[in-house]
mmCIF file of C-alpha atoms and ligand atoms in Angstrom:
data_model
loop_
_atom_site.group_PDB
_atom_site.id
_atom_site.type_symbol
_atom_site.label_atom_id
_atom_site.label_comp_id
_atom_site.label_asym_id
_atom_site.label_seq_id
_atom_site.Cartn_x
_atom_site.Cartn_y
_atom_site.Cartn_z
ATOM 1 C CA MET C 1 168.162 3.025 -133.119
ATOM 2 C CA ARG C 2 164.830 3.086 -131.312
ATOM 3 C CA ASP C 3 164.830 2.652 -127.545
ATOM 4 C CA ARG C 4 163.780 -0.732 -126.333
ATOM 5 C CA LEU C 5 161.089 -1.218 -123.682
ATOM 6 C CA VAL C 6 160.590 -4.534 -121.922
ATOM 7 C CA VAL C 7 156.967 -5.308 -121.174
ATOM 8 C CA GLY C 8 156.288 -8.068 -118.613
ATOM 9 C CA VAL C 9 152.795 -9.469 -118.289
ATOM 10 C CA THR C 10 151.895 -11.589 -115.221
ATOM 11 C CA GLY C 11 148.791 -13.485 -114.074
ATOM 12 C CA ALA C 12 147.097 -10.667 -112.174
ATOM 13 C CA SER C 13 143.648 -9.729 -113.283
ATOM 14 C CA ALA C 14 143.220 -7.254 -116.193
ATOM 15 C CA PRO C 15 145.509 -8.342 -119.047
ATOM 16 C CA HIS C 16 143.493 -5.689 -120.895
ATOM 17 C CA LEU C 17 145.986 -3.196 -119.404
ATOM 18 C CA ALA C 18 148.880 -4.859 -121.228
ATOM 19 C CA ILE C 19 146.914 -5.220 -124.454
ATOM 20 C CA HIS C 20 146.070 -1.498 -124.422
ATOM 21 C CA LEU C 21 149.656 -0.544 -123.667
ATOM 22 C CA LEU C 22 151.114 -2.757 -126.436
ATOM 23 C CA THR C 23 148.504 -1.561 -128.950
ATOM 24 C CA SER C 24 149.245 2.078 -128.106
ATOM 25 C CA LEU C 25 152.987 1.602 -128.285
ATOM 26 C CA ARG C 26 152.602 0.012 -131.723
ATOM 27 C CA GLN C 27 150.626 3.052 -132.899
ATOM 28 C CA ILE C 28 153.039 5.553 -131.340
ATOM 29 C CA ASP C 29 156.034 3.602 -132.716
ATOM 30 C CA ALA C 30 158.452 5.276 -130.320
ATOM 31 C CA VAL C 31 160.025 2.170 -128.868
ATOM 32 C CA GLU C 32 160.762 -1.408 -129.769
ATOM 33 C CA THR C 33 158.692 -3.612 -127.433
ATOM 34 C CA HIS C 34 160.124 -6.779 -125.891
ATOM 35 C CA LEU C 35 157.339 -8.872 -124.374
ATOM 36 C CA VAL C 36 157.683 -11.609 -121.757
ATOM 37 C CA MET C 37 154.590 -13.307 -120.332
ATOM 38 C CA SER C 38 154.350 -15.521 -117.302
ATOM 39 C CA ARG C 39 152.618 -18.920 -117.357
ATOM 40 C CA ALA C 40 149.748 -17.477 -115.285
ATOM 41 C CA ALA C 41 149.397 -14.607 -117.714
ATOM 42 C CA HIS C 42 148.563 -17.142 -120.424
ATOM 43 C CA ARG C 43 145.635 -18.302 -118.254
ATOM 44 C CA THR C 44 144.322 -14.843 -117.431
ATOM 45 C CA VAL C 45 144.489 -13.797 -121.074
ATOM 46 C CA GLU C 46 142.368 -16.775 -122.075
ATOM 47 C CA LEU C 47 139.993 -16.519 -119.081
ATOM 48 C CA GLU C 48 139.436 -12.744 -119.005
ATOM 49 C CA THR C 49 139.752 -11.627 -122.630
ATOM 50 C CA GLY C 50 138.908 -14.666 -124.748
ATOM 51 C CA LEU C 51 142.057 -13.993 -126.717
ATOM 52 C CA ARG C 52 144.901 -16.485 -127.190
ATOM 53 C CA PRO C 53 148.297 -15.647 -125.681
ATOM 54 C CA ALA C 54 149.612 -15.661 -129.299
ATOM 55 C CA ASP C 55 147.249 -12.755 -130.037
ATOM 56 C CA VAL C 56 148.950 -10.710 -127.303
ATOM 57 C CA ALA C 57 152.395 -11.829 -128.403
ATOM 58 C CA ALA C 58 151.616 -10.539 -131.895
ATOM 59 C CA LEU C 59 151.286 -7.010 -130.522
ATOM 60 C CA ALA C 60 154.943 -6.867 -129.522
ATOM 61 C CA ASP C 61 157.962 -6.365 -131.744
ATOM 62 C CA VAL C 62 159.843 -9.184 -130.018
ATOM 63 C CA CYS C 63 158.323 -11.958 -127.865
ATOM 64 C CA HIS C 64 160.632 -13.698 -125.369
ATOM 65 C CA GLN C 65 160.043 -17.115 -123.787
ATOM 66 C CA ARG C 66 159.802 -16.872 -120.012
ATOM 67 C CA GLY C 67 161.809 -20.070 -119.546
ATOM 68 C CA ASP C 68 164.773 -18.950 -121.635
ATOM 69 C CA ILE C 69 166.932 -17.410 -118.970
ATOM 70 C CA ALA C 70 169.770 -16.968 -121.506
ATOM 71 C CA ASP C 71 167.738 -14.572 -123.674
ATOM 72 C CA SER C 72 168.910 -11.008 -124.333
ATOM 73 C CA ILE C 73 166.798 -9.192 -121.692
ATOM 74 C CA ALA C 74 168.367 -11.320 -118.949
ATOM 75 C CA SER C 75 171.601 -9.323 -119.332
ATOM 76 C CA GLY C 76 172.368 -5.794 -118.272
ATOM 77 C CA SER C 77 174.599 -5.510 -121.358
ATOM 78 C CA PHE C 78 171.448 -5.566 -123.524
ATOM 79 C CA ARG C 79 170.459 -1.863 -123.448
ATOM 80 C CA THR C 80 166.875 -0.914 -122.799
ATOM 81 C CA ALA C 81 164.983 2.157 -121.569
ATOM 82 C CA GLY C 82 163.590 -0.023 -118.778
ATOM 83 C CA MET C 83 160.687 -2.272 -118.056
ATOM 84 C CA VAL C 84 157.011 -2.148 -117.178
ATOM 85 C CA VAL C 85 155.283 -5.124 -115.550
ATOM 86 C CA VAL C 86 151.586 -4.771 -116.432
ATOM 87 C CA PRO C 87 149.567 -6.135 -114.701
ATOM 88 C CA CYS C 88 151.950 -7.146 -111.924
ATOM 89 C CA SER C 89 150.796 -9.946 -109.588
ATOM 90 C CA MET C 90 151.579 -10.032 -105.887
ATOM 91 C CA LYS C 91 153.720 -13.122 -106.536
ATOM 92 C CA THR C 92 155.903 -11.390 -109.138
ATOM 93 C CA LEU C 93 156.033 -8.292 -106.909
ATOM 94 C CA ALA C 94 157.380 -10.511 -104.113
ATOM 95 C CA GLY C 95 159.979 -12.033 -106.445
ATOM 96 C CA ILE C 96 161.228 -8.636 -107.578
ATOM 97 C CA ALA C 97 161.238 -7.244 -104.032
ATOM 98 C CA HIS C 98 163.457 -10.106 -102.869
ATOM 99 C CA GLY C 99 165.675 -10.558 -105.896
ATOM 100 C CA TYR C 100 164.220 -13.998 -106.531
ATOM 101 C CA SER C 101 164.692 -14.227 -110.306
ATOM 102 C CA ASP C 102 163.387 -17.678 -111.175
ATOM 103 C CA ASP C 103 162.252 -16.856 -114.736
ATOM 104 C CA LEU C 104 163.077 -14.414 -117.535
ATOM 105 C CA LEU C 105 160.450 -11.922 -116.415
ATOM 106 C CA THR C 106 161.684 -11.542 -112.841
ATOM 107 C CA ARG C 107 165.309 -11.656 -114.022
ATOM 108 C CA ALA C 108 164.615 -8.786 -116.544
ATOM 109 C CA ALA C 109 163.126 -6.737 -113.695
ATOM 110 C CA ASP C 110 166.088 -7.479 -111.486
ATOM 111 C CA VAL C 111 168.395 -6.304 -114.274
ATOM 112 C CA CYS C 112 166.528 -2.957 -114.342
ATOM 113 C CA LEU C 113 167.065 -2.517 -110.608
ATOM 114 C CA LYS C 114 170.751 -3.389 -110.717
ATOM 115 C CA GLU C 115 171.412 -1.207 -113.794
ATOM 116 C CA ARG C 116 169.352 1.643 -112.232
ATOM 117 C CA ARG C 117 166.926 1.676 -115.138
ATOM 118 C CA ARG C 118 163.291 2.637 -114.957
ATOM 119 C CA LEU C 119 161.106 -0.190 -113.566
ATOM 120 C CA VAL C 120 157.379 0.422 -113.411
ATOM 121 C CA LEU C 121 155.105 -2.108 -111.626
ATOM 122 C CA VAL C 122 151.399 -1.867 -112.354
ATOM 123 C CA THR C 123 150.493 -3.823 -109.234
ATOM 124 C CA ARG C 124 146.964 -5.239 -109.254
ATOM 125 C CA GLU C 125 145.344 -6.595 -106.076
ATOM 126 C CA THR C 126 142.784 -5.431 -103.634
ATOM 127 C CA PRO C 127 142.611 -5.278 -100.679
ATOM 128 C CA LEU C 128 146.316 -5.289 -99.858
ATOM 129 C CA SER C 129 147.891 -7.334 -97.115
ATOM 130 C CA LEU C 130 150.812 -6.161 -95.001
ATOM 131 C CA VAL C 131 153.033 -8.516 -97.023
ATOM 132 C CA HIS C 132 151.974 -6.768 -100.269
ATOM 133 C CA LEU C 133 152.546 -3.331 -98.778
ATOM 134 C CA ARG C 134 155.975 -4.271 -97.415
ATOM 135 C CA ASN C 135 156.950 -5.632 -100.803
ATOM 136 C CA MET C 136 155.801 -2.422 -102.478
ATOM 137 C CA THR C 137 157.932 -0.465 -100.018
ATOM 138 C CA ALA C 138 160.936 -2.703 -100.730
ATOM 139 C CA VAL C 139 160.766 -2.254 -104.517
ATOM 140 C CA THR C 140 160.255 1.502 -104.120
ATOM 141 C CA GLU C 141 163.329 1.687 -101.888
ATOM 142 C CA ALA C 142 165.215 -0.210 -104.589
ATOM 143 C CA GLY C 143 164.239 2.330 -107.236
ATOM 144 C CA ALA C 144 161.093 0.943 -108.858
ATOM 145 C CA VAL C 145 157.875 2.874 -109.353
ATOM 146 C CA VAL C 146 154.692 1.306 -108.050
ATOM 147 C CA LEU C 147 151.871 2.488 -110.336
ATOM 148 C CA PRO C 148 148.633 0.689 -109.436
ATOM 149 C CA PRO C 149 145.814 0.849 -112.042
ATOM 150 C CA VAL C 150 143.707 3.265 -110.044
ATOM 151 C CA PRO C 151 141.071 4.981 -112.160
ATOM 152 C CA ALA C 152 140.882 8.774 -112.280
ATOM 153 C CA PHE C 153 137.842 10.838 -113.169
ATOM 154 C CA TYR C 154 139.329 14.368 -113.692
ATOM 155 C CA HIS C 155 139.423 13.718 -117.437
ATOM 156 C CA GLN C 156 135.781 12.661 -117.415
ATOM 157 C CA PRO C 157 136.048 9.170 -118.838
ATOM 158 C CA GLU C 158 133.028 7.855 -120.721
ATOM 159 C CA SER C 159 134.144 4.282 -121.361
ATOM 160 C CA VAL C 160 136.381 1.490 -120.076
ATOM 161 C CA ASP C 161 138.685 2.332 -122.970
ATOM 162 C CA ASP C 162 139.009 5.869 -121.625
ATOM 163 C CA LEU C 163 140.096 4.435 -118.246
ATOM 164 C CA LEU C 164 142.571 2.064 -119.930
ATOM 165 C CA ALA C 165 143.952 4.925 -122.042
ATOM 166 C CA HIS C 166 144.538 7.017 -118.890
ATOM 167 C CA LEU C 167 146.472 4.187 -117.282
ATOM 168 C CA THR C 168 148.556 3.598 -120.435
ATOM 169 C CA GLY C 169 149.273 7.319 -120.586
ATOM 170 C CA LYS C 170 150.465 7.339 -116.976
ATOM 171 C CA VAL C 171 152.861 4.487 -117.745
ATOM 172 C CA LEU C 172 154.185 6.211 -120.880
ATOM 173 C CA ASP C 173 154.734 9.367 -118.847
ATOM 174 C CA GLN C 174 157.107 7.385 -116.625
ATOM 175 C CA PHE C 175 159.272 6.651 -119.678
ATOM 176 C CA GLY C 176 158.996 10.149 -121.229
ATOM 177 C CA ILE C 177 157.109 8.802 -124.221
ATOM 178 C CA ASP C 178 154.906 11.523 -125.821
ATOM 179 C CA HIS C 179 151.219 10.654 -126.246
ATOM 180 C CA ASP C 180 147.752 12.187 -126.371
ATOM 181 C CA LEU C 181 145.903 9.362 -124.652
ATOM 182 C CA PHE C 182 144.070 11.632 -122.230
ATOM 183 C CA PRO C 183 143.575 15.364 -121.818
ATOM 184 C CA ARG C 184 145.980 16.791 -119.253
ATOM 185 C CA TRP C 185 144.743 18.791 -116.341
ATOM 186 C CA GLN C 186 145.103 22.520 -117.038
ATOM 187 C CA GLY C 187 143.552 23.770 -113.805
ATOM 188 C CA ALA C 188 139.904 24.041 -112.918
ATOM 189 C CA ARG C 189 137.913 26.348 -115.264
ATOM 190 C CA ARG C 190 136.703 29.491 -113.508
ATOM 191 C CA GLU C 191 133.914 31.875 -114.353
ATOM 192 C CA PRO C 192 135.413 35.113 -115.746
ATOM 193 C CA GLY C 193 135.894 37.602 -112.877
ATOM 194 C CA ALA C 194 135.517 34.903 -110.139
ATOM 195 C CA ALA C 195 137.729 35.400 -107.137
ATOM 196 C CA ARG C 196 140.943 33.328 -107.039
HETATM 197 C C1 FMN F 201 141.510 -15.081 -113.241
HETATM 198 C C2 FMN F 201 142.626 -14.859 -112.256
HETATM 199 C C3 FMN F 201 142.791 -13.587 -111.759
HETATM 200 C C4 FMN F 201 143.842 -13.338 -110.853
HETATM 201 N N1 FMN F 201 143.985 -12.057 -110.372
HETATM 202 C C5 FMN F 201 145.049 -11.816 -109.561
HETATM 203 C C6 FMN F 201 145.284 -10.454 -109.173
HETATM 204 O O1 FMN F 201 144.569 -9.521 -109.525
HETATM 205 N N2 FMN F 201 146.403 -10.176 -108.428
HETATM 206 C C7 FMN F 201 147.274 -11.171 -108.019
HETATM 207 O O2 FMN F 201 148.259 -10.849 -107.390
HETATM 208 N N3 FMN F 201 147.055 -12.485 -108.418
HETATM 209 C C8 FMN F 201 145.973 -12.784 -109.174
HETATM 210 N N4 FMN F 201 145.781 -14.075 -109.575
HETATM 211 C C9 FMN F 201 146.693 -15.134 -109.076
HETATM 212 C C10 FMN F 201 147.999 -15.244 -109.882
HETATM 213 O O3 FMN F 201 147.736 -15.617 -111.248
HETATM 214 C C11 FMN F 201 148.906 -16.260 -109.207
HETATM 215 O O4 FMN F 201 149.386 -15.830 -107.959
HETATM 216 C C12 FMN F 201 150.073 -16.646 -110.096
HETATM 217 O O5 FMN F 201 150.875 -17.594 -109.427
HETATM 218 C C13 FMN F 201 150.960 -15.434 -110.422
HETATM 219 O O6 FMN F 201 152.052 -15.881 -111.152
HETATM 220 P P1 FMN F 201 152.946 -14.856 -111.998
HETATM 221 O O7 FMN F 201 153.269 -13.702 -111.118
HETATM 222 O O8 FMN F 201 154.174 -15.622 -112.378
HETATM 223 O O9 FMN F 201 152.144 -14.509 -113.202
HETATM 224 C C14 FMN F 201 144.711 -14.366 -110.440
HETATM 225 C C15 FMN F 201 144.533 -15.650 -110.972
HETATM 226 C C16 FMN F 201 143.538 -15.879 -111.861
HETATM 227 C C17 FMN F 201 143.340 -17.278 -112.421
#
């Protein structure tokens, strides 16, 4: 059986990050994706991408309703490889940091923490308040990985898609999923004979 990966999408800016991740996972076909979107994510998808939430849902293998707290991913007995929340709003970060599981998305994240499963939060906000920073510290202490969508330039991106691919690749690395989404750093090239 393929591993399952829960993908939470919240109402932070850049739902493009989730769309790229789900599209890549579908191509790689290494895991069964279980999507849960917050109410605010429905708004940001419409406002920022022009797509319908149903278009995003169609990219996942299974789409869960955020209000159905009795669904499979609400239980630790439903085995998964973990969860990524992408993008992760400061509100959902706060809920996860304080164990306030008032919908299926935050409950599924809480399950990952209690079961000691991989939980990756692609937190998107800038600048950060002390409240945000303290919540990031709290989730890190509880075992989550805070992985903000910070662009890198060592792989010489030429497009927004290159930047999205790098971020998706960094998320997949956290779950040990093989990919070739960006060229890996092999060390700076040196002129032959140059001093080390
Ligand atoms: C277009 C738009 C962009 C937003 N961007 C962010 C953001 O980048 N980070 C953030 O924490 N909240 C952002 N928000 C606010 C969240 O959507 C809001 O706090 C919401 O309650 C989050 O709920 P959720 O975590 O359940 O999705 C944005 C809202 C809108 C409408």
